[in-house]
């Protein structure tokens, strides 16, 4: 049986990072499709607009912590209040260039966050995450 | 009870010495106590000794110049202090009371004198004097110590003030460092880690067209990095410039200059801009900073005006608690402070989807204000407007 590949969402204001992460995922054929947003508010709007349309709701979100307008932490707060309206359970990975221990501590305390990924991007780490992701989907 | 008094006995056993002398000083009678005090026998004294024989040279001079004339004048004299010389040549201090005895015609017959031994009292006096001298010395010493303590207290106070100043400075530096660390950890690490990843992509790739595309991404990141670094260097320059020269600035003039710079934007936005600097028209402040602060605040107010109404912007000064306040009020888009308040003044933080948003202005404005010892706070309501309050220089409490 052919397992369906996940729908991935990347939320990051850093367009270069968006490009690189998408490229790794595409080159390794890890996702069915990738949708990208430059800040939390755009992504939240998308989720709200498509909550009835399960096929458009991503399986996993790569969420940057530090963004303008609505940052990763604020997105998590907002997501927590709408997630009951979603049929799908979204796995969220917090992405950040920060090595600030305060940020890591903060992420580990939030139940919505499955894992914390420190930039820069590394193929190995991404492959590991997708293996784990496949097993829970 | 029958009781008779023997006056002769009383005279002899009296606790004070008595003697009787002729006007020329010859002693013609004395009691036993006087003989005991002077260690002479009766035979050696009566008719033999003169009052002045018992006196030292100094005593004799005093006798001639003070005692004798005073006695002659008033007929009586009390508590004259002499040193009486004993038979063995040693001396002891006495007080003499004398009275002249006269006949009915006023002729001086003889003088009666009482002699009180005041050796003990003199000793006490001596001791008191010594004690007093010691007390004086101690008092002086205490005064000295007190002065020294006072000096030290002053020095300590001065040092305390210096420490407070230093502490204040350190706190400031600490805040700057922590903000610097935050910037380094967020704003610098992101582009650098992108560069590292892009380099790996580039090296692993053989397709030339793809390599060129990757390199164009590298150029973008280098641009970000360069921008962030320049902003950081600029802010470090401001923070390091603690003793920047203060100019006498006229708010009105600086504001007019700002209006001229933003002429086009104001025209396009149709903003109504007013100002009132009458309460505090001038201040001492770095000219470069106040120009940059006014420019940032005014251009922000224009940039983030609400599209559905005429932008109204008002700048004014106030004196409050002995501090000069510069206030910038607008009726623009406003900022959700609950969401964004904590990073409003951070580097590269923007809160509006506006093409010109770079998130540098407020960071630099805050850096400049704090470098001079001031503070900036903000009040805002979404879709109502924003007010920035700037204290030029905070009072030291």
Short mmCIF file of C-alpha atoms in Angstrom, two decimals:
data_model
loop_
_atom_site.label_atom_id
_atom_site.label_comp_id
_atom_site.label_asym_id
_atom_site.label_seq_id
_atom_site.Cartn_x
_atom_site.Cartn_y
_atom_site.Cartn_z
CA UNK A 1 0.00 0.00 0.00
CA UNK A 2 1.31 3.40 -0.93
CA UNK A 3 1.21 5.76 1.99
CA UNK A 4 0.07 9.27 1.16
CA UNK A 5 2.76 11.89 1.69
CA UNK A 6 2.02 14.73 4.10
CA UNK A 7 0.87 18.25 3.25
CA UNK A 8 3.45 20.63 4.65
CA UNK A 9 3.10 24.27 5.70
CA UNK A 10 6.05 26.59 6.23
CA UNK A 11 5.50 29.85 8.15
CA UNK A 12 8.60 32.04 8.03
CA UNK A 13 9.23 35.65 7.08
CA UNK A 14 12.69 34.65 5.83
CA UNK A 15 12.11 33.96 2.13
CA UNK A 16 15.53 32.41 1.68
CA UNK A 17 14.85 29.93 4.45
CA UNK A 18 11.43 29.17 2.95
CA UNK A 19 13.15 28.47 -0.34
CA UNK A 20 15.82 26.20 1.17
CA UNK A 21 13.46 24.17 3.32
CA UNK A 22 11.06 23.72 0.40
CA UNK A 23 13.94 22.69 -1.80
CA UNK A 24 15.16 20.00 0.60
CA UNK A 25 11.66 18.66 1.04
CA UNK A 26 11.01 18.64 -2.71
CA UNK A 27 14.38 17.16 -3.68
CA UNK A 28 13.85 14.29 -1.29
CA UNK A 29 10.27 13.94 -2.29
CA UNK A 30 9.12 14.10 1.31
CA UNK A 31 5.84 15.97 0.88
CA UNK A 32 2.70 15.86 -1.20
CA UNK A 33 2.65 19.64 -1.37
CA UNK A 34 4.07 22.69 0.43
CA UNK A 35 2.25 25.90 1.29
CA UNK A 36 4.18 28.90 2.55
CA UNK A 37 3.30 32.01 4.56
CA UNK A 38 5.41 34.96 5.68
CA UNK A 39 3.79 35.48 9.05
CA UNK A 40 1.44 33.85 11.54
CA UNK A 41 -1.54 35.99 10.70
CA UNK A 42 -1.57 34.94 7.02
CA UNK A 43 -1.36 31.27 8.03
CA UNK A 44 -4.08 31.62 10.65
CA UNK A 45 -6.35 33.25 8.06
CA UNK A 46 -5.72 30.33 5.73
CA UNK A 47 -6.53 27.74 8.42
CA UNK A 48 -9.72 29.57 9.39
CA UNK A 49 -10.82 29.92 5.77
CA UNK A 50 -10.23 26.24 5.05
CA UNK A 51 -11.29 24.61 8.30
CA UNK A 52 -14.12 22.77 6.53
CA UNK A 53 -11.83 21.61 3.76
CA UNK A 54 -9.76 18.88 5.32
CA UNK A 55 -7.61 18.30 2.23
CA UNK A 56 -6.25 21.83 2.44
CA UNK A 57 -5.31 21.62 6.10
CA UNK A 58 -1.61 20.75 6.46
CA UNK A 59 -0.42 17.69 8.35
CA UNK A 60 2.60 19.50 9.71
CA UNK A 61 3.64 23.11 10.19
CA UNK A 62 7.20 24.40 10.32
CA UNK A 63 6.74 27.56 12.34
CA UNK A 64 9.34 30.28 12.72
CA UNK A 65 9.43 31.80 16.21
CA UNK A 66 10.54 35.28 15.26
CA UNK A 67 8.32 37.02 12.72
CA UNK A 68 6.71 40.40 12.25
CA UNK A 69 3.01 41.11 12.73
CA UNK A 70 2.17 37.76 14.34
CA UNK A 71 5.14 35.76 15.54
CA UNK A 72 5.35 32.01 16.18
CA UNK A 73 4.36 32.24 19.84
CA UNK A 74 1.33 34.34 19.07
CA UNK A 75 0.37 31.95 16.29
CA UNK A 76 0.47 29.04 18.74
CA UNK A 77 -1.84 30.95 21.10
CA UNK A 78 -4.27 31.70 18.30
CA UNK A 79 -4.05 28.15 16.95
CA UNK A 80 -4.86 26.69 20.38
CA UNK A 81 -8.20 28.50 20.31
CA UNK A 82 -9.23 27.28 16.81
CA UNK A 83 -7.79 23.77 16.79
CA UNK A 84 -11.00 22.18 18.12
CA UNK A 85 -12.71 23.36 14.93
CA UNK A 86 -10.20 21.40 12.84
CA UNK A 87 -10.75 17.75 12.08
CA UNK A 88 -7.05 17.13 11.51
CA UNK A 89 -4.48 17.24 14.26
CA UNK A 90 -1.57 19.32 13.00
CA UNK A 91 1.95 18.51 14.12
CA UNK A 92 3.84 21.74 14.79
CA UNK A 93 7.62 22.15 14.70
CA UNK A 94 9.03 25.36 16.07
CA UNK A 95 11.85 26.72 13.92
CA UNK A 96 14.23 29.32 15.13
CA UNK A 97 17.64 30.77 14.54
CA UNK A 98 17.75 31.55 18.23
CA UNK A 99 19.99 29.53 20.52
CA UNK A 100 18.62 31.48 23.45
CA UNK A 101 17.90 28.91 26.21
CA UNK A 102 14.91 31.00 27.29
CA UNK A 103 13.28 30.34 23.90
CA UNK A 104 13.99 26.59 24.04
CA UNK A 105 12.60 26.37 27.57
CA UNK A 106 9.53 28.27 26.46
CA UNK A 107 8.92 25.95 23.51
CA UNK A 108 9.24 22.81 25.64
CA UNK A 109 6.44 24.06 27.89
CA UNK A 110 3.90 24.46 25.09
CA UNK A 111 1.98 21.24 24.41
CA UNK A 112 1.08 22.26 20.85
CA UNK A 113 4.75 22.25 19.88
CA UNK A 114 6.01 18.76 18.98
CA UNK A 115 9.63 19.66 18.54
CA UNK A 116 12.05 22.55 18.41
CA UNK A 117 14.41 22.89 15.46
CA UNK A 118 17.36 25.27 15.61
CA UNK A 119 18.40 26.73 12.26
CA UNK A 120 20.45 26.33 10.08
CA UNK A 121 18.75 23.72 8.05
CA UNK A 122 20.29 20.24 7.89
CA UNK A 123 19.15 17.43 5.64
CA UNK A 124 19.68 14.76 8.31
CA UNK A 125 17.49 16.52 10.83
CA UNK A 126 14.76 17.10 8.27
CA UNK A 127 14.79 13.44 7.18
CA UNK A 128 14.53 12.32 10.79
CA UNK A 129 11.56 14.58 11.38
CA UNK A 130 9.76 13.30 8.29
CA UNK A 131 10.36 9.66 9.30
CA UNK A 132 8.80 10.36 12.66
CA UNK A 133 6.00 12.28 11.01
CA UNK A 134 5.19 9.38 8.64
CA UNK A 135 4.91 7.00 11.56
CA UNK A 136 2.26 9.08 13.31
CA UNK A 137 0.19 10.00 10.27
CA UNK B 1 21.71 68.57 132.98
CA UNK B 2 24.31 70.86 134.32
CA UNK B 3 26.75 71.80 131.71
CA UNK B 4 29.64 74.27 131.92
CA UNK B 5 31.83 75.20 128.97
CA UNK B 6 35.59 75.51 129.39
CA UNK B 7 36.38 78.20 126.81
CA UNK B 8 40.15 77.72 127.17
CA UNK B 9 39.78 74.02 126.38
CA UNK B 10 37.44 74.80 123.47
CA UNK B 11 39.97 77.29 122.10
CA UNK B 12 42.82 74.76 122.30
CA UNK B 13 40.99 71.72 120.90
CA UNK B 14 39.25 73.58 118.12
CA UNK B 15 39.76 71.82 114.75
CA UNK B 16 41.18 75.07 113.27
CA UNK B 17 44.33 76.89 114.22
CA UNK B 18 44.01 80.29 115.90
CA UNK B 19 46.54 82.92 116.64
CA UNK B 20 46.62 86.43 117.86
CA UNK B 21 49.13 88.96 116.52
CA UNK B 22 50.09 92.57 117.24
CA UNK B 23 49.68 95.22 114.52
CA UNK B 24 53.36 94.65 113.59
CA UNK B 25 52.66 90.91 113.07
CA UNK B 26 54.30 89.52 116.22
CA UNK B 27 52.35 86.51 117.38
CA UNK B 28 51.35 86.86 121.02
CA UNK B 29 49.10 83.84 121.41
CA UNK B 30 48.04 80.68 119.59
CA UNK B 31 46.01 77.57 120.26
CA UNK B 32 47.36 74.02 120.28
CA UNK B 33 45.97 73.24 116.85
CA UNK B 34 48.06 76.03 115.30
CA UNK B 35 51.20 74.62 116.95
CA UNK B 36 50.31 71.12 115.74
CA UNK B 37 49.83 72.40 112.19
CA UNK B 38 53.17 74.20 112.14
CA UNK B 39 55.10 71.69 114.28
CA UNK B 40 56.49 74.37 116.58
CA UNK B 41 56.44 74.48 120.36
CA UNK B 42 54.63 77.26 122.13
CA UNK B 43 57.90 78.74 123.31
CA UNK B 44 59.29 78.90 119.82
CA UNK B 45 56.28 80.89 118.57
CA UNK B 46 54.85 83.20 121.19
CA UNK B 47 56.63 86.51 121.16
CA UNK B 48 59.19 85.05 118.77
CA UNK B 49 57.49 84.60 115.42
CA UNK B 50 55.88 87.06 113.09
CA UNK B 51 52.92 86.15 110.88
CA UNK B 52 55.12 86.64 107.84
CA UNK B 53 57.71 84.15 109.20
CA UNK B 54 55.34 81.40 108.17
CA UNK B 55 55.11 82.66 104.60
CA UNK B 56 57.20 82.01 101.52
CA UNK B 57 58.66 84.92 99.57
CA UNK B 58 55.67 85.02 97.24
CA UNK B 59 53.36 84.77 100.22
CA UNK B 60 55.11 87.74 101.87
CA UNK B 61 54.61 89.90 98.78
CA UNK B 62 50.95 88.93 98.67
CA UNK B 63 50.69 89.69 102.40
CA UNK B 64 52.09 93.21 101.93
CA UNK B 65 50.18 94.09 98.82
CA UNK B 66 46.80 92.43 99.28
CA UNK B 67 46.20 91.01 102.73
CA UNK B 68 47.42 93.83 104.94
CA UNK B 69 45.83 96.75 103.03
CA UNK B 70 42.51 94.88 102.67
CA UNK B 71 42.42 94.09 106.38
CA UNK B 72 43.25 97.66 107.27
CA UNK B 73 40.52 98.94 104.98
CA UNK B 74 37.61 96.81 106.19
CA UNK B 75 38.88 95.43 109.50
CA UNK B 76 38.16 91.89 108.41
CA UNK B 77 39.26 89.51 105.66
CA UNK B 78 38.19 86.00 104.72
CA UNK B 79 39.52 82.98 102.86
CA UNK B 80 42.93 84.27 101.90
CA UNK B 81 45.00 81.44 100.57
CA UNK B 82 48.61 81.11 101.77
CA UNK B 83 51.18 78.36 101.88
CA UNK B 84 52.30 78.02 105.51
CA UNK B 85 55.84 76.81 106.12
CA UNK B 86 56.30 74.27 108.90
CA UNK B 87 59.27 73.99 111.15
CA UNK B 88 60.81 71.33 108.93
CA UNK B 89 60.58 73.67 105.93
CA UNK B 90 57.74 71.85 104.21
CA UNK B 91 54.68 73.83 103.26
CA UNK B 92 50.94 73.20 103.38
CA UNK B 93 48.06 75.23 102.01
CA UNK B 94 45.82 77.21 104.34
CA UNK B 95 42.93 79.62 104.25
CA UNK B 96 43.15 82.54 106.65
CA UNK B 97 40.25 84.50 108.14
CA UNK B 98 41.37 87.57 110.08
CA UNK B 99 39.66 90.25 112.09
CA UNK B 100 41.13 93.37 113.69
CA UNK B 101 40.35 93.90 117.37
CA UNK B 102 40.17 97.59 118.30
CA UNK B 103 39.67 99.54 121.52
CA UNK B 104 36.81 101.94 122.09
CA UNK B 105 38.67 104.71 120.35
CA UNK B 106 39.26 102.63 117.25
CA UNK B 107 42.90 101.95 117.89
CA UNK B 108 44.13 98.67 116.43
CA UNK B 109 45.14 96.51 119.38
CA UNK B 110 45.73 93.15 117.75
CA UNK B 111 44.57 90.80 115.02
CA UNK B 112 42.89 87.45 115.49
CA UNK B 113 43.34 84.90 112.72
CA UNK B 114 41.84 81.47 112.07
CA UNK B 115 43.93 79.03 110.03
CA UNK B 116 42.21 76.24 108.08
CA UNK B 117 44.32 73.42 106.72
CA UNK B 118 43.15 72.84 103.15
CA UNK B 119 45.71 70.19 102.13
CA UNK B 120 42.97 67.69 101.34
CA UNK B 121 40.92 70.24 99.48
CA UNK B 122 43.97 71.32 97.48
CA UNK B 123 44.61 67.71 96.61
CA UNK B 124 41.05 67.38 95.38
CA UNK B 125 41.41 70.60 93.48
CA UNK B 126 44.59 69.33 91.94
CA UNK B 127 42.92 66.10 91.05
CA UNK B 128 39.94 67.97 89.66
CA UNK B 129 42.27 70.16 87.67
CA UNK B 130 44.05 67.12 86.29
CA UNK B 131 40.72 65.47 85.57
CA UNK B 132 39.53 68.63 83.91
CA UNK B 133 42.65 68.86 81.78
CA UNK B 134 42.20 65.23 80.85
CA UNK B 135 38.53 65.82 80.06
CA UNK B 136 39.50 68.79 77.91
CA UNK B 137 42.07 66.75 76.10
CA UNK B 138 39.55 63.97 75.62
CA UNK B 139 36.96 66.42 74.43
CA UNK B 140 39.43 67.82 71.92
CA UNK B 141 40.28 64.34 70.85
CA UNK B 142 36.61 63.53 70.44
CA UNK B 143 36.12 66.69 68.45
CA UNK B 144 39.01 65.61 66.24
CA UNK B 145 37.56 62.12 65.86
CA UNK B 146 34.16 63.58 65.17
CA UNK B 147 35.61 65.80 62.49
CA UNK B 148 37.40 62.82 61.01
CA UNK B 149 34.17 60.80 61.10
CA UNK B 150 32.36 63.66 59.47
CA UNK B 151 34.98 63.80 56.75
CA UNK B 152 34.73 60.08 56.24
CA UNK B 153 30.94 60.22 56.14
CA UNK B 154 31.22 62.86 53.47
CA UNK B 155 33.67 60.74 51.54
CA UNK B 156 31.45 57.69 51.88
CA UNK B 157 28.46 59.70 50.69
CA UNK B 158 30.50 60.89 47.74
CA UNK B 159 31.59 57.33 47.01
CA UNK B 160 28.02 56.14 47.39
CA UNK B 161 26.88 58.68 44.83
CA UNK B 162 29.69 57.64 42.53
CA UNK B 163 28.74 54.00 43.00
CA UNK B 164 25.12 54.79 42.29
CA UNK B 165 26.14 56.62 39.17
CA UNK B 166 28.36 53.72 38.19
CA UNK B 167 25.64 51.22 38.99
CA UNK B 168 23.19 53.18 36.90
CA UNK B 169 25.70 53.18 34.09
CA UNK B 170 26.27 49.42 34.47
CA UNK B 171 22.55 48.72 34.51
CA UNK B 172 22.26 50.66 31.30
CA UNK B 173 25.20 48.81 29.78
CA UNK B 174 23.72 45.51 30.92
CA UNK B 175 20.42 46.32 29.29
CA UNK B 176 22.24 47.28 26.12
CA UNK B 177 24.28 44.07 26.22
CA UNK B 178 21.23 41.92 26.75
CA UNK B 179 19.49 43.68 23.89
CA UNK B 180 22.66 43.24 21.87
CA UNK B 181 22.75 39.51 22.72
CA UNK B 182 19.12 39.24 21.67
CA UNK B 183 19.89 40.94 18.38
CA UNK B 184 22.94 38.78 17.82
CA UNK B 185 20.99 35.61 18.61
CA UNK B 186 18.03 36.49 16.40
CA UNK B 187 18.91 39.03 13.77
CA UNK B 188 22.45 37.98 12.99
CA UNK B 189 22.25 34.25 13.40
CA UNK B 190 19.42 33.85 10.88
CA UNK B 191 21.23 35.28 7.85
CA UNK B 192 24.50 33.59 8.81
CA UNK B 193 22.86 30.19 9.13
CA UNK B 194 21.17 30.80 5.76
CA UNK B 195 24.53 31.52 4.22
CA UNK B 196 25.96 28.29 5.62
CA UNK B 197 23.06 26.25 4.26
CA UNK B 198 23.19 27.98 0.86
CA UNK B 199 26.91 27.28 0.63
CA UNK B 200 26.23 23.55 1.17
CA UNK B 201 23.55 23.62 -1.51
CA UNK B 202 25.89 25.41 -3.84
CA UNK B 203 28.74 22.97 -3.31
CA UNK B 204 26.58 19.89 -3.74
CA UNK B 205 25.08 21.19 -6.95
CA UNK B 206 26.56 20.76 -10.45
CA UNK B 207 23.87 22.41 -12.51
CA UNK B 208 25.25 25.83 -13.51
CA UNK B 209 21.89 27.50 -13.87
CA UNK B 210 20.88 26.24 -10.44
CA UNK B 211 24.20 27.44 -9.01
CA UNK B 212 23.55 30.93 -10.41
CA UNK B 213 20.07 30.92 -8.85
CA UNK B 214 21.54 29.84 -5.50
CA UNK B 215 24.12 32.57 -5.72
CA UNK B 216 21.42 35.19 -6.24
CA UNK B 217 19.94 33.98 -2.94
CA UNK B 218 23.35 34.36 -1.32
CA UNK B 219 23.42 37.95 -2.51
CA UNK B 220 20.03 38.60 -0.90
CA UNK B 221 21.23 37.20 2.43
CA UNK B 222 24.44 39.20 2.26
CA UNK B 223 22.30 42.28 1.75
CA UNK B 224 20.30 41.46 4.91
CA UNK B 225 23.45 40.80 6.86
CA UNK B 226 25.05 44.03 5.73
CA UNK B 227 21.95 46.02 6.67
CA UNK B 228 21.65 44.45 10.12
CA UNK B 229 25.34 44.95 10.82
CA UNK B 230 25.18 48.59 9.82
CA UNK B 231 22.22 49.15 12.10
CA UNK B 232 24.05 47.44 14.94
CA UNK B 233 27.21 49.46 14.39
CA UNK B 234 25.12 52.63 14.33
CA UNK B 235 23.45 51.69 17.63
CA UNK B 236 26.75 50.75 19.26
CA UNK B 237 28.12 54.14 18.19
CA UNK B 238 25.19 55.86 19.87
CA UNK B 239 25.45 53.79 23.05
CA UNK B 240 29.19 54.32 23.27
CA UNK B 241 28.83 58.04 22.83
CA UNK B 242 27.96 58.75 26.45
CA UNK B 243 29.36 62.25 26.57
CA UNK B 244 27.87 63.48 23.35
CA UNK B 245 27.81 67.26 23.03
CA UNK B 246 24.50 68.87 23.93
CA UNK B 247 23.26 71.72 21.81
CA UNK B 248 20.76 74.39 22.63
CA UNK B 249 17.86 73.24 20.49
CA UNK B 250 14.69 75.10 19.54
CA UNK B 251 11.89 72.56 19.10
CA UNK B 252 10.01 74.77 16.66
CA UNK B 253 13.04 75.11 14.37
CA UNK B 254 13.89 71.39 14.41
CA UNK B 255 10.25 70.51 13.76
CA UNK B 256 10.07 72.93 10.81
CA UNK B 257 13.14 71.27 9.36
CA UNK B 258 11.50 67.85 9.79
CA UNK B 259 8.37 69.08 8.03
CA UNK B 260 10.51 70.28 5.13
CA UNK B 261 12.24 66.89 4.82
CA UNK B 262 8.92 65.03 4.79
CA UNK B 263 7.23 67.58 2.53
CA UNK B 264 6.23 65.09 -0.19
CA UNK B 265 4.91 62.42 2.17
CA UNK B 266 2.84 65.01 4.05
CA UNK B 267 1.36 66.27 0.77
CA UNK B 268 0.46 62.78 -0.42
CA UNK B 269 -1.03 61.76 2.93
CA UNK B 270 -3.02 65.02 3.22
CA UNK B 271 -2.10 64.91 6.93
CA UNK B 272 -2.99 67.85 9.17
CA UNK B 273 0.09 68.41 11.29
CA UNK B 274 0.08 70.77 14.27
CA UNK B 275 2.55 71.56 17.01
CA UNK B 276 2.75 73.56 20.21
CA UNK B 277 6.14 73.93 21.86
CA UNK B 278 5.18 77.03 23.88
CA UNK B 279 5.36 75.31 27.29
CA UNK B 280 8.98 74.25 26.73
CA UNK B 281 10.31 75.98 23.61
CA UNK B 282 13.99 75.11 24.05
CA UNK B 283 16.13 72.38 25.60
CA UNK B 284 19.70 71.20 25.83
CA UNK B 285 19.99 68.03 23.74
CA UNK B 286 22.17 66.53 21.00
CA UNK B 287 20.91 68.22 17.81
CA UNK B 288 21.54 65.16 15.67
CA UNK B 289 19.45 62.97 17.95
CA UNK B 290 16.47 65.28 18.28
CA UNK B 291 16.40 65.67 14.49
CA UNK B 292 16.47 61.92 14.01
CA UNK B 293 13.86 61.34 16.75
CA UNK B 294 11.41 63.87 15.32
CA UNK B 295 11.96 62.56 11.80
CA UNK B 296 11.31 58.97 12.87
CA UNK B 297 8.21 59.76 14.91
CA UNK B 298 6.68 62.01 12.27
CA UNK B 299 7.42 59.68 9.35
CA UNK B 300 5.98 56.76 11.36
CA UNK B 301 2.85 58.74 12.15
CA UNK B 302 2.37 59.52 8.44
CA UNK B 303 3.25 56.02 7.26
CA UNK B 304 0.84 54.30 9.64
CA UNK B 305 -2.07 56.67 9.24
CA UNK B 306 -5.52 55.17 8.83
CA UNK B 307 -6.58 55.22 5.16
CA UNK B 308 -10.22 56.03 5.90
CA UNK B 309 -9.70 59.33 7.69
CA UNK B 310 -7.62 62.47 7.47
CA UNK B 311 -4.41 61.91 9.45
CA UNK B 312 -4.15 64.32 12.37
CA UNK B 313 -0.73 64.54 14.01
CA UNK B 314 0.15 66.77 16.93
CA UNK B 315 3.60 67.30 18.49
CA UNK B 316 4.01 69.26 21.72
CA UNK B 317 6.24 69.75 24.76
CA UNK B 318 5.37 69.74 28.45
CA UNK B 319 7.09 70.27 31.79
CA UNK B 320 6.16 67.59 34.29
CA UNK B 321 7.91 66.72 37.56
CA UNK B 322 10.80 68.88 36.46
CA UNK B 323 11.26 66.73 33.38
CA UNK B 324 10.84 67.88 29.79
CA UNK B 325 8.33 65.77 27.88
CA UNK B 326 8.08 65.61 24.11
CA UNK B 327 4.79 64.10 22.99
CA UNK B 328 3.75 62.89 19.55
CA UNK B 329 0.07 62.05 19.06
CA UNK B 330 -1.65 60.65 15.97
CA UNK B 331 -5.04 59.24 14.97
CA UNK B 332 -3.53 56.47 12.86
CA UNK B 333 -3.76 52.68 12.70
CA UNK B 334 -2.53 52.16 16.24
CA UNK B 335 -0.61 49.14 17.52
CA UNK B 336 -1.96 46.21 19.49
CA UNK B 337 0.33 46.67 22.48
CA UNK B 338 -0.79 43.42 24.11
CA UNK B 339 0.51 41.54 21.09
CA UNK B 340 3.43 43.69 20.05
CA UNK B 341 4.25 45.85 23.07
CA UNK B 342 7.20 43.72 24.17
CA UNK B 343 9.02 44.07 20.86
CA UNK B 344 7.85 47.48 19.73
CA UNK B 345 11.31 48.97 20.09
CA UNK B 346 13.23 45.89 18.92
CA UNK B 347 15.37 45.74 15.80
CA UNK B 348 13.66 44.53 12.60
CA UNK B 349 10.25 44.19 14.19
CA UNK B 350 7.37 45.44 12.11
CA UNK B 351 3.70 45.23 12.90
CA UNK B 352 2.06 46.41 9.73
CA UNK B 353 2.04 45.10 6.19
CA UNK B 354 3.55 48.22 4.75
CA UNK B 355 6.14 48.18 1.98
CA UNK B 356 8.33 50.75 3.79
CA UNK B 357 8.25 48.92 7.12
CA UNK B 358 11.77 48.08 8.09
CA UNK B 359 11.49 48.12 11.85
CA UNK B 360 14.65 50.15 12.34
CA UNK B 361 13.26 53.57 13.25
CA UNK B 362 11.91 52.94 16.71
CA UNK B 363 14.87 50.82 17.72
CA UNK B 364 17.25 53.65 16.84
CA UNK B 365 14.98 56.26 18.39
CA UNK B 366 14.92 54.37 21.68
CA UNK B 367 18.68 53.83 21.57
CA UNK B 368 19.31 57.53 21.08
CA UNK B 369 16.87 58.60 23.79
CA UNK B 370 18.30 56.19 26.35
CA UNK B 371 21.89 57.07 25.51
CA UNK B 372 21.19 60.61 26.71
CA UNK B 373 19.45 59.34 29.87
CA UNK B 374 15.87 59.66 28.71
CA UNK B 375 12.99 57.28 28.21
CA UNK B 376 10.28 56.58 25.66
CA UNK B 377 6.88 55.04 26.32
CA UNK B 378 3.90 54.42 24.11
CA UNK B 379 0.12 54.40 24.45
CA UNK B 380 -1.94 53.05 21.60
CA UNK B 381 -5.33 51.68 20.64
CA UNK B 382 -5.90 49.82 17.40
CA UNK B 383 -7.64 52.04 14.83
CA UNK B 384 -7.71 54.98 17.26
CA UNK B 385 -4.15 56.19 17.22
CA UNK B 386 -0.81 56.21 18.97
CA UNK B 387 0.90 58.52 21.44
CA UNK B 388 4.64 58.44 22.06
CA UNK B 389 5.82 60.09 25.30
CA UNK B 390 9.47 60.98 25.48
CA UNK B 391 11.18 62.12 28.65
CA UNK B 392 14.27 63.94 27.39
CA UNK B 393 16.20 63.34 30.58
CA UNK B 394 14.94 61.37 33.54
CA UNK B 395 15.38 62.83 37.01
CA UNK B 396 17.85 61.02 39.20
CA UNK B 397 15.91 59.91 42.24
#
